[in-house]
Coordinates of C-alpha atoms and ligand atoms in Angstrom, one line a residue:
Chain A
X7 CA 118.4 -46.0 -55.8
X8 CA 116.8 -48.9 -54.2
X9 CA 117.5 -52.5 -54.8
X10 CA 115.3 -55.3 -52.7
X11 CA 116.6 -58.9 -53.8
X12 CA 114.5 -61.9 -52.1
X13 CA 113.8 -60.0 -49.2
X14 CA 112.2 -61.6 -46.4
X15 CA 110.9 -60.9 -42.5
X16 CA 110.1 -63.2 -40.7
X17 CA 108.6 -63.4 -36.7
X18 CA 109.3 -66.1 -34.7
X19 CA 106.5 -65.8 -31.8
X20 CA 105.6 -68.6 -29.3
X21 CA 106.8 -71.9 -32.1
X22 CA 105.2 -70.0 -35.1
X23 CA 107.0 -68.3 -37.8
X24 CA 105.4 -65.3 -39.1
X25 CA 106.3 -64.2 -42.9
X26 CA 105.6 -60.6 -42.7
X27 CA 107.7 -60.2 -45.7
X28 CA 108.1 -63.3 -48.2
X29 CA 111.4 -63.2 -50.6
X30 CA 110.6 -59.4 -52.0
X31 CA 112.1 -58.4 -54.8
X32 CA 111.8 -54.4 -55.7
X33 CA 113.8 -51.7 -57.5
X34 CA 113.0 -48.3 -57.2
X35 CA 114.3 -45.5 -58.8
X36 CA 115.2 -41.7 -58.0
X37 CA 111.8 -39.3 -58.6
X38 CA 109.7 -42.4 -59.0
X39 CA 106.6 -41.8 -57.6
X40 CA 105.4 -45.7 -56.3
X41 CA 102.1 -46.8 -54.0
X42 CA 101.9 -49.8 -52.4
X43 CA 98.5 -51.0 -51.0
X44 CA 97.1 -54.3 -50.1
X45 CA 95.3 -55.6 -47.5
X46 CA 96.1 -55.0 -43.9
X47 CA 98.1 -57.3 -42.2
X48 CA 99.9 -57.7 -46.0
X49 CA 103.3 -56.3 -45.1
X50 CA 103.5 -52.5 -46.1
X51 CA 104.4 -51.1 -42.6
X52 CA 107.0 -53.7 -42.3
X53 CA 108.8 -53.2 -46.0
X54 CA 108.5 -49.1 -45.4
X55 CA 110.3 -50.0 -42.4
X56 CA 113.1 -51.6 -44.4
X57 CA 113.2 -49.2 -46.4
X58 CA 113.6 -46.5 -44.2
X59 CA 116.6 -47.9 -41.9
X60 CA 114.1 -48.2 -39.5
X61 CA 114.0 -52.4 -39.2
X62 CA 116.7 -54.7 -40.4
X63 CA 115.6 -57.6 -42.9
X64 CA 116.0 -61.3 -41.6
X65 CA 117.0 -62.5 -45.2
X66 CA 118.3 -61.1 -48.9
X67 CA 119.4 -57.9 -48.9
X68 CA 118.8 -53.7 -49.3
X69 CA 121.0 -51.3 -51.6
X70 CA 120.0 -48.2 -50.8
X71 CA 122.5 -45.4 -53.1
X72 CA 124.7 -48.2 -53.9
X73 CA 125.2 -48.7 -50.2
X74 CA 124.5 -52.4 -48.9
X75 CA 122.4 -51.1 -46.1
X76 CA 123.0 -54.2 -43.6
X77 CA 127.1 -53.2 -43.7
X78 CA 126.4 -50.2 -41.7
X79 CA 126.1 -49.4 -38.2
X80 CA 124.1 -47.9 -36.1
X81 CA 125.6 -44.1 -37.0
X82 CA 125.4 -44.5 -40.5
X83 CA 122.0 -45.6 -40.5
X84 CA 121.0 -42.8 -38.2
X85 CA 122.2 -40.5 -40.7
X86 CA 120.8 -41.7 -43.6
X87 CA 117.4 -41.5 -42.1
X88 CA 118.0 -37.9 -41.0
X89 CA 119.2 -36.5 -44.0
X90 CA 118.0 -38.6 -46.9
X91 CA 114.5 -40.1 -45.8
X92 CA 111.4 -38.3 -44.2
X93 CA 109.0 -40.7 -42.6
X94 CA 105.1 -40.2 -42.1
X95 CA 104.3 -42.6 -39.8
X96 CA 100.7 -44.4 -39.8
X97 CA 100.5 -43.9 -35.7
X98 CA 102.4 -40.3 -35.9
X99 CA 105.3 -41.0 -33.5
X100 CA 105.1 -37.7 -32.1
X101 CA 106.7 -36.8 -28.6
X102 CA 103.8 -36.5 -26.5
X103 CA 105.2 -33.7 -23.9
X104 CA 106.0 -31.3 -26.8
X105 CA 104.1 -28.7 -29.1
X106 CA 103.5 -29.6 -32.6
X107 CA 106.0 -26.4 -33.3
X108 CA 108.9 -28.3 -31.1
X109 CA 107.6 -31.8 -32.3
X110 CA 108.5 -30.6 -35.9
X111 CA 111.2 -29.0 -35.6
X112 CA 112.9 -32.3 -34.3
X113 CA 114.2 -33.1 -37.2
X114 CA 116.4 -29.4 -37.4
X115 CA 117.9 -30.1 -34.5
X116 CA 119.0 -33.3 -34.8
X117 CA 121.6 -32.0 -38.2
X118 CA 122.2 -28.9 -36.1
X119 CA 119.8 -26.2 -37.5
X120 CA 120.2 -22.7 -35.7
X121 CA 118.0 -22.1 -33.1
X122 CA 116.1 -18.8 -35.4
X123 CA 116.0 -20.8 -38.7
X124 CA 114.4 -23.6 -37.1
X125 CA 111.8 -21.9 -35.6
X126 CA 110.8 -20.1 -39.0
X127 CA 110.9 -23.5 -41.0
X128 CA 109.0 -25.3 -38.5
X129 CA 106.4 -22.5 -38.3
X130 CA 106.6 -23.0 -42.4
X131 CA 105.8 -26.1 -42.1
X132 CA 103.2 -25.9 -39.9
X133 CA 101.3 -23.1 -42.1
X134 CA 101.9 -25.7 -45.5
X135 CA 99.6 -28.4 -43.5
X136 CA 97.0 -25.9 -42.0
X137 CA 98.1 -25.7 -38.9
X138 CA 99.7 -22.4 -38.2
X139 CA 97.4 -22.0 -34.9
X140 CA 98.0 -25.0 -33.5
X141 CA 102.0 -24.3 -33.1
X142 CA 101.6 -24.5 -29.3
X143 CA 99.3 -27.1 -28.7
X144 CA 100.8 -30.9 -27.4
X145 CA 99.3 -33.8 -29.2
X146 CA 97.2 -34.8 -26.5
X147 CA 95.0 -31.4 -27.5
X148 CA 95.4 -32.1 -31.4
X149 CA 92.6 -33.8 -33.6
X150 CA 93.7 -37.3 -34.7
X151 CA 93.6 -35.3 -37.9
X152 CA 95.5 -32.6 -36.5
X153 CA 98.4 -34.9 -35.3
X154 CA 98.9 -36.7 -38.8
X155 CA 99.6 -33.2 -40.1
X156 CA 102.6 -32.6 -37.8
X157 CA 103.7 -35.8 -38.1
X158 CA 103.6 -34.9 -42.6
X159 CA 105.1 -31.4 -42.0
X160 CA 108.2 -32.9 -39.4
X161 CA 108.7 -35.6 -42.0
X162 CA 108.9 -33.4 -44.6
X163 CA 111.2 -29.9 -43.1
X164 CA 113.8 -31.6 -44.1
X165 CA 113.4 -31.8 -48.1
X166 CA 114.5 -35.0 -47.6
X167 CA 115.3 -37.1 -50.6
X168 CA 113.1 -40.1 -50.0
X169 CA 109.5 -39.6 -49.1
X170 CA 108.0 -42.8 -47.1
X171 CA 104.5 -42.1 -46.4
X172 CA 102.5 -44.6 -44.7
X173 CA 98.8 -44.0 -44.9
X174 CA 99.3 -40.0 -44.5
X175 CA 95.5 -39.1 -45.2
X176 CA 94.3 -42.0 -43.2
X177 CA 92.4 -39.4 -40.7
X178 CA 91.6 -36.8 -43.4
X179 CA 89.1 -35.5 -44.5
X180 CA 88.6 -35.2 -48.3
X181 CA 89.5 -32.1 -48.8
X182 CA 92.4 -31.5 -45.9
X183 CA 94.1 -34.5 -48.0
X184 CA 93.7 -33.4 -51.3
X185 CA 95.8 -30.6 -49.4
X186 CA 98.3 -33.2 -48.2
X187 CA 98.2 -34.9 -51.9
X188 CA 98.9 -31.8 -53.4
X189 CA 102.2 -31.3 -51.0
X190 CA 103.3 -34.7 -51.9
X191 CA 102.3 -34.1 -55.6
X192 CA 104.8 -30.9 -55.6
X193 CA 107.5 -32.6 -54.1
X194 CA 107.3 -35.5 -56.5
X195 CA 107.6 -32.4 -59.3
X196 CA 110.9 -31.0 -57.8
X197 CA 113.0 -34.6 -58.3
X198 CA 112.2 -36.4 -54.6
X199 CA 110.6 -40.3 -54.5
X200 CA 107.8 -40.9 -53.3
X201 CA 106.6 -44.4 -51.7
X202 CA 102.8 -43.7 -50.0
X203 CA 101.2 -46.7 -48.5
X204 CA 97.6 -46.2 -48.9
X205 CA 94.4 -48.1 -48.8
X206 CA 92.7 -46.2 -50.9
X207 CA 92.5 -46.1 -54.9
X208 CA 92.1 -42.7 -55.8
X209 CA 95.1 -41.5 -53.4
X210 CA 97.0 -44.6 -55.1
X211 CA 96.3 -42.7 -58.5
X212 CA 98.3 -39.8 -57.6
X213 CA 101.3 -42.3 -58.0
X214 CA 103.0 -43.6 -61.6
X215 CA 103.4 -46.9 -60.1
X216 CA 100.6 -49.2 -58.2
X217 CA 102.5 -52.3 -55.9
X218 CA 100.0 -54.4 -54.3
X219 CA 101.4 -56.9 -51.5
X220 CA 99.2 -60.5 -50.2
X221 CA 100.7 -62.1 -47.0
X222 CA 103.9 -60.6 -47.2
X223 CA 104.2 -60.9 -51.3
X224 CA 104.1 -58.9 -54.0
X225 CA 101.4 -59.9 -55.9
X226 CA 101.4 -57.0 -59.3
X227 CA 103.3 -54.4 -60.1
X228 CA 102.1 -52.0 -62.3
X229 CA 103.1 -48.9 -64.4
X230 CA 99.8 -46.0 -64.2
X231 CA 99.1 -43.4 -65.9
Chain B
X19 CA 67.8 -41.7 -25.6
X20 CA 70.5 -39.2 -25.9
X21 CA 69.2 -35.3 -25.3
X22 CA 72.4 -33.0 -25.8
X23 CA 71.4 -28.8 -25.7
X24 CA 73.1 -25.8 -26.4
X25 CA 76.1 -27.8 -25.0
X26 CA 80.0 -26.2 -25.5
X27 CA 83.2 -27.4 -24.9
X28 CA 85.6 -24.7 -24.8
X29 CA 89.1 -25.4 -24.0
X30 CA 91.4 -22.3 -22.7
X31 CA 95.4 -22.6 -23.9
X32 CA 97.7 -19.6 -23.6
X33 CA 94.9 -16.8 -23.6
X34 CA 93.1 -18.2 -26.8
X35 CA 89.8 -20.0 -26.5
X36 CA 89.3 -22.5 -28.5
X37 CA 85.6 -24.1 -28.7
X38 CA 85.9 -27.5 -30.3
X39 CA 82.4 -28.2 -29.7
X40 CA 79.8 -24.8 -30.1
X41 CA 76.3 -24.6 -29.1
X42 CA 75.3 -27.7 -30.1
X43 CA 71.7 -29.3 -30.1
X44 CA 70.9 -33.2 -30.6
X45 CA 68.7 -35.7 -30.3
X46 CA 69.0 -39.0 -31.2
X47 CA 66.9 -42.1 -30.1
X48 CA 67.4 -45.5 -29.4
X49 CA 68.6 -47.4 -32.4
X50 CA 69.6 -44.5 -34.7
X51 CA 72.1 -45.2 -36.8
X52 CA 73.8 -42.0 -37.2
X53 CA 77.1 -40.5 -38.5
X54 CA 79.2 -37.9 -38.1
X55 CA 81.1 -36.3 -40.3
X56 CA 83.0 -33.1 -40.8
X57 CA 87.1 -31.7 -41.5
X58 CA 89.6 -32.9 -39.6
X59 CA 89.5 -30.8 -36.1
X60 CA 86.2 -29.4 -36.4
X61 CA 84.8 -31.2 -33.1
X62 CA 83.9 -35.3 -33.7
X63 CA 85.9 -36.6 -31.9
X64 CA 85.1 -34.4 -29.1
X65 CA 81.4 -34.9 -29.2
X66 CA 82.5 -38.5 -29.5
X67 CA 84.1 -38.6 -25.7
X68 CA 81.3 -36.4 -24.7
X69 CA 78.4 -38.4 -25.6
X70 CA 80.7 -41.7 -24.0
X71 CA 81.1 -39.7 -20.8
X72 CA 85.3 -39.5 -20.8
X73 CA 84.7 -36.4 -21.1
X74 CA 82.8 -33.0 -19.6
X75 CA 80.8 -30.4 -21.1
X76 CA 82.1 -26.4 -20.4
X77 CA 78.0 -25.2 -21.2
X78 CA 74.8 -27.0 -21.7
X79 CA 73.4 -29.9 -21.1
X80 CA 73.8 -33.3 -21.5
X81 CA 70.8 -36.6 -21.2
X82 CA 71.4 -39.9 -21.0
X83 CA 68.8 -42.7 -20.3
X84 CA 66.7 -39.7 -18.7
X85 CA 69.9 -39.3 -16.5
X86 CA 71.3 -36.0 -16.1
X87 CA 75.4 -36.5 -16.8
X88 CA 77.0 -34.1 -15.4
X89 CA 74.9 -34.8 -11.7
X90 CA 76.7 -38.1 -12.1
X91 CA 79.7 -39.2 -10.0
X92 CA 83.1 -40.9 -11.1
X93 CA 81.6 -44.6 -9.9
X94 CA 78.4 -44.2 -11.6
X95 CA 80.2 -42.5 -15.0
X96 CA 82.8 -45.9 -15.1
X97 CA 79.3 -47.9 -14.8
X98 CA 77.8 -46.1 -18.0
X99 CA 80.7 -46.4 -19.9
X100 CA 81.3 -50.0 -18.7
X101 CA 77.9 -51.8 -19.1
X102 CA 75.8 -49.1 -21.9
X103 CA 78.3 -47.7 -24.0
X104 CA 81.1 -49.5 -26.1
X105 CA 83.9 -47.0 -27.8
X106 CA 86.2 -47.9 -30.6
X107 CA 89.1 -44.7 -30.0
X108 CA 90.4 -43.3 -32.9
X109 CA 93.7 -43.7 -31.7
X110 CA 93.1 -47.7 -30.5
X111 CA 94.3 -46.7 -26.7
X112 CA 95.3 -50.3 -26.7
X113 CA 97.4 -51.6 -23.4
X114 CA 100.6 -52.3 -24.4
X115 CA 102.1 -54.9 -22.5
X116 CA 99.0 -56.8 -23.1
X117 CA 98.3 -59.3 -26.0
X118 CA 95.5 -58.9 -28.7
X119 CA 93.1 -61.6 -26.4
X120 CA 93.8 -59.8 -22.8
X121 CA 93.0 -56.2 -24.6
X122 CA 90.2 -57.7 -25.7
X123 CA 88.7 -59.2 -22.2
X124 CA 89.0 -55.9 -20.5
X125 CA 85.3 -55.3 -20.6
X126 CA 84.8 -58.5 -19.1
X127 CA 87.2 -58.8 -16.5
X128 CA 85.5 -54.8 -15.1
X129 CA 82.2 -56.6 -15.0
X130 CA 83.2 -59.4 -13.4
X131 CA 82.7 -62.3 -16.2
X132 CA 84.1 -65.7 -15.1
X133 CA 87.5 -66.6 -16.4
X134 CA 86.7 -69.1 -18.9
X135 CA 83.3 -67.3 -20.5
X136 CA 85.8 -64.4 -20.6
X137 CA 88.3 -66.4 -22.7
X138 CA 85.6 -68.1 -25.2
X139 CA 83.8 -64.5 -25.4
X140 CA 87.4 -62.8 -26.3
X141 CA 88.2 -65.4 -28.8
X142 CA 84.8 -65.2 -30.6
X143 CA 85.2 -61.5 -30.8
X144 CA 88.7 -61.7 -32.2
X145 CA 87.7 -64.4 -34.7
X146 CA 84.7 -62.0 -36.0
X147 CA 87.0 -59.3 -36.9
X148 CA 89.9 -62.0 -39.0
X149 CA 92.5 -61.9 -35.9
X150 CA 92.0 -65.5 -34.3
X151 CA 95.8 -66.0 -35.6
X152 CA 96.6 -62.6 -33.6
X153 CA 95.6 -63.6 -30.0
X154 CA 98.8 -64.1 -28.7
X155 CA 100.7 -60.8 -30.5
X156 CA 101.0 -57.5 -28.5
X157 CA 100.5 -54.0 -30.0
X158 CA 103.6 -53.4 -31.5
X159 CA 103.7 -57.0 -32.8
X160 CA 100.3 -56.2 -34.7
X161 CA 99.5 -54.1 -38.0
X162 CA 97.8 -50.6 -38.2
X163 CA 94.9 -52.1 -39.1
X164 CA 95.1 -55.1 -36.8
X165 CA 95.2 -52.8 -33.8
X166 CA 92.1 -51.0 -35.2
X167 CA 90.5 -54.2 -35.2
X168 CA 92.0 -55.3 -31.5
X169 CA 90.3 -51.9 -30.4
X170 CA 87.2 -52.9 -32.5
X171 CA 86.7 -56.5 -31.2
X172 CA 87.0 -55.0 -27.7
X173 CA 84.6 -52.2 -27.9
X174 CA 81.5 -54.8 -29.3
X175 CA 82.6 -57.7 -26.5
X176 CA 79.8 -56.4 -24.2
X177 CA 76.9 -56.3 -26.7
X178 CA 77.1 -52.7 -25.5
X179 CA 73.2 -50.7 -26.5
X180 CA 74.9 -47.6 -27.6
X181 CA 78.6 -47.8 -29.7
X182 CA 80.4 -45.3 -30.6
X183 CA 82.8 -46.0 -33.4
X184 CA 85.4 -43.1 -33.6
X185 CA 86.9 -43.6 -37.9
X186 CA 86.3 -47.1 -37.3
X187 CA 87.8 -48.1 -41.1
X188 CA 90.6 -45.3 -41.5
X189 CA 93.6 -48.2 -41.4
X190 CA 91.9 -51.1 -43.4
X191 CA 91.4 -51.6 -46.8
X192 CA 88.0 -51.6 -48.1
X193 CA 87.6 -55.5 -47.9
X194 CA 88.6 -55.5 -44.2
X195 CA 86.3 -52.3 -43.8
X196 CA 83.6 -53.9 -45.4
X197 CA 83.8 -56.7 -43.1
X198 CA 83.5 -54.3 -40.3
X199 CA 80.7 -52.1 -41.1
X200 CA 78.7 -55.9 -41.5
X201 CA 79.2 -56.3 -38.0
X202 CA 78.0 -52.8 -37.4
X203 CA 75.3 -53.1 -39.7
X204 CA 74.4 -56.4 -37.4
X205 CA 74.7 -54.4 -33.9
X206 CA 72.3 -52.3 -35.5
X207 CA 69.8 -54.8 -36.9
X208 CA 69.9 -56.3 -33.6
X209 CA 68.6 -53.3 -31.5
X210 CA 71.7 -51.5 -30.8
X211 CA 72.3 -47.5 -31.3
X212 CA 75.7 -47.1 -34.2
X213 CA 76.8 -43.5 -33.4
X214 CA 79.9 -43.4 -36.3
X215 CA 82.5 -41.1 -37.4
X216 CA 83.8 -40.9 -40.6
X217 CA 85.3 -38.8 -43.3
X218 CA 84.3 -41.4 -45.6
X219 CA 81.2 -40.7 -47.6
X220 CA 80.5 -44.2 -48.6
X221 CA 80.8 -45.6 -44.7
X222 CA 78.5 -42.9 -43.7
X223 CA 75.8 -44.4 -46.4
X224 CA 75.5 -47.3 -44.1
X225 CA 73.9 -45.1 -41.3
X226 CA 70.0 -43.7 -41.3
X227 CA 71.1 -39.9 -40.7
X228 CA 74.2 -37.8 -41.1
X229 CA 75.5 -34.9 -39.0
X230 CA 77.8 -32.6 -40.7
X231 CA 80.0 -30.5 -38.2
X232 CA 82.4 -27.3 -38.8
X233 CA 84.4 -25.2 -36.2
X234 CA 82.4 -26.8 -33.6
X235 CA 79.1 -26.6 -34.9
X236 CA 76.5 -28.7 -36.5
X237 CA 76.1 -27.1 -39.8
X238 CA 73.4 -30.0 -41.0
X239 CA 71.4 -33.0 -40.2
X240 CA 69.4 -35.4 -43.1
X241 CA 67.9 -38.2 -42.7
X242 CA 69.2 -40.7 -45.3
X243 CA 67.8 -44.0 -47.1
Ligands
ATP22 N1 93.3 -30.3 -24.9 C1 92.6 -29.4 -26.0 N2 93.0 -28.2 -25.8 C2 93.2 -27.5 -26.4 N3 92.5 -27.8 -27.8 C3 92.0 -29.1 -28.0 C4 91.9 -30.2 -27.3 N4 91.7 -30.9 -27.8 C5 91.0 -31.1 -28.8 N5 91.4 -30.0 -29.2 C6 91.2 -29.0 -30.1 O1 89.8 -29.4 -30.7 C7 89.5 -29.3 -32.2 C8 88.7 -30.2 -32.3 O2 88.8 -31.8 -31.7 P1 88.6 -32.8 -32.3 O3 89.6 -34.0 -32.0 O4 87.2 -33.2 -31.6 O5 88.4 -32.7 -34.0 P2 88.0 -34.4 -35.2 O6 86.9 -33.7 -35.5 O7 88.1 -35.0 -34.4 O8 89.2 -34.0 -35.8 P3 90.0 -35.5 -37.0 O9 89.3 -35.4 -37.7 O10 91.5 -35.1 -37.2 O11 90.0 -36.2 -35.7 C9 90.8 -29.2 -32.7 O12 91.0 -27.9 -33.6 C10 91.6 -29.2 -31.5 O13 92.7 -28.5 -31.9
ATP23 N1 106.8 -57.6 -34.0 C1 106.1 -58.5 -34.5 N2 106.1 -59.7 -34.2 C2 105.3 -60.4 -34.9 N3 104.6 -60.0 -35.9 C3 104.2 -59.3 -36.3 C4 104.8 -57.8 -35.6 N4 105.4 -57.0 -36.7 C5 104.2 -57.1 -37.8 N5 103.8 -58.4 -37.0 C6 102.8 -59.0 -38.4 O1 103.4 -58.8 -39.7 C7 102.4 -58.8 -40.5 C8 102.2 -57.5 -41.2 O2 102.6 -56.4 -40.8 P1 102.2 -54.7 -41.2 O3 102.5 -53.6 -40.2 O4 103.7 -55.0 -41.8 O5 100.6 -54.9 -42.1 P2 100.2 -53.7 -42.8 O6 100.5 -54.1 -44.4 O7 100.9 -52.6 -42.6 O8 98.9 -53.7 -42.2 P3 98.0 -52.3 -42.2 O9 97.6 -52.0 -43.5 O10 97.0 -52.9 -40.9 O11 98.7 -51.2 -41.3 C9 100.9 -58.8 -39.5 O12 100.1 -59.8 -39.6 C10 101.4 -58.6 -38.2 O13 100.8 -59.3 -37.0
MG24 MG1 100.7 -50.6 -41.9
MG25 MG1 89.1 -37.2 -34.1

């Protein structure tokens, strides 16, 4: 499904080169459940952004579903992002002037879903993350963990085949975090591919494979369970 | 130091009343080390914002250092926030167009510290959170955990007598999180008052007292250690 070879991401900032990712080799099969761990600044979000077609690599290659991603244009990338990938951002990235329901509806607006069906699906998605009674709140009228759950509901609403979850439980208490992990585990059982960034070992243990990054490099890649 | 009596925070949203805080009674002495826990949406950040003079209560009273906070004007509140309180926000709240060094300098600009001394103190503050080599990066050129650490450095730079830390390790791996907790523990030993919101029990165990919220109410208040 995903083939990454010799991938580097290099930022040039005032004369210094920052290797956010450094010659990464990675293969991910369909329906894998993968966790990515590593210290703050080690390149986890950068890797997710490149896999999610939100950022471009500096060197190396990324083949997704048989297509070389570097060869695709803006429209093709947008279509992949909308149809095949659900992204739960580390910093949520919600529209500040839209309420929770509208934020969750967004992916369905992009793929042309009718208004009535959109509203029903968005309400259901909010119910699944325990926020049915917050549908009308805007992000600044929500707690940190509630914003995170809106971001989760939005990412999952299209039932995307690849779910990229960047620290999905970082702002959640353990009970709410467990409910979110149940959602991701269910998706995995239904055939979706789950790639999860976390710095919590217990969350990582939901996966079948743990990759550890350090200074932009993969330093270990282990099957678990 | 802090006396909160019968404090409520009520939002009126389209005909529904949301009790973010509900008749909270709380006394905090100087040099206490307090942890606040509770599920997502239970009122932790709301409580911190009111203690930090960033938000106003709807009912009840809040006395800080002998002064009734509801009786203070905007300038007096701003002075308290700058001189006595260091706030580590759950969502960081960094200036997007300023680099890390400048973000950390801000509290020193507000209290009139000279340019050279500011720069030295800001560099030292960044060094303490492991970000000396990221001083020139802007927030969107930093990882999630690096932004969190810039927010921490900024909050602590004035050596404020009260530190309000809203989930300071939420985006950090355990090693980096431990370094941040060492900073907070050191501050406590030097006499500062630390109020820490966290949903991680091990982080809460650094404190001497744990308060648990549920639906805006305090449901337990225990001394530990
Ligand atoms: N401006 C607002 N208008 C209406 N409701 C609000 C507003 N701000 C917060 N709330 C509600 O108040 C409640 C408490 O929010 P708060 O941010 O204090 O929770 P929290 O305990 O910090 O949660 P988390 O652990 O998710 O950060 C939440 O249910 C939230 O939806
Ligand atoms: N636009 C940029 N310009 C320069 N450096 C950048 C930029 N974006 C990210 N970086 C650097 O790239 C490195 C990797 O960042 P990344 O966000 O992938 O880390 P991370 O592993 O997700 O960290 P965290 O656990 O803190 O979220 C960091 O050291 C960061 O400072
Ligand atoms: Mg990250
Ligand atoms: Mg909060």
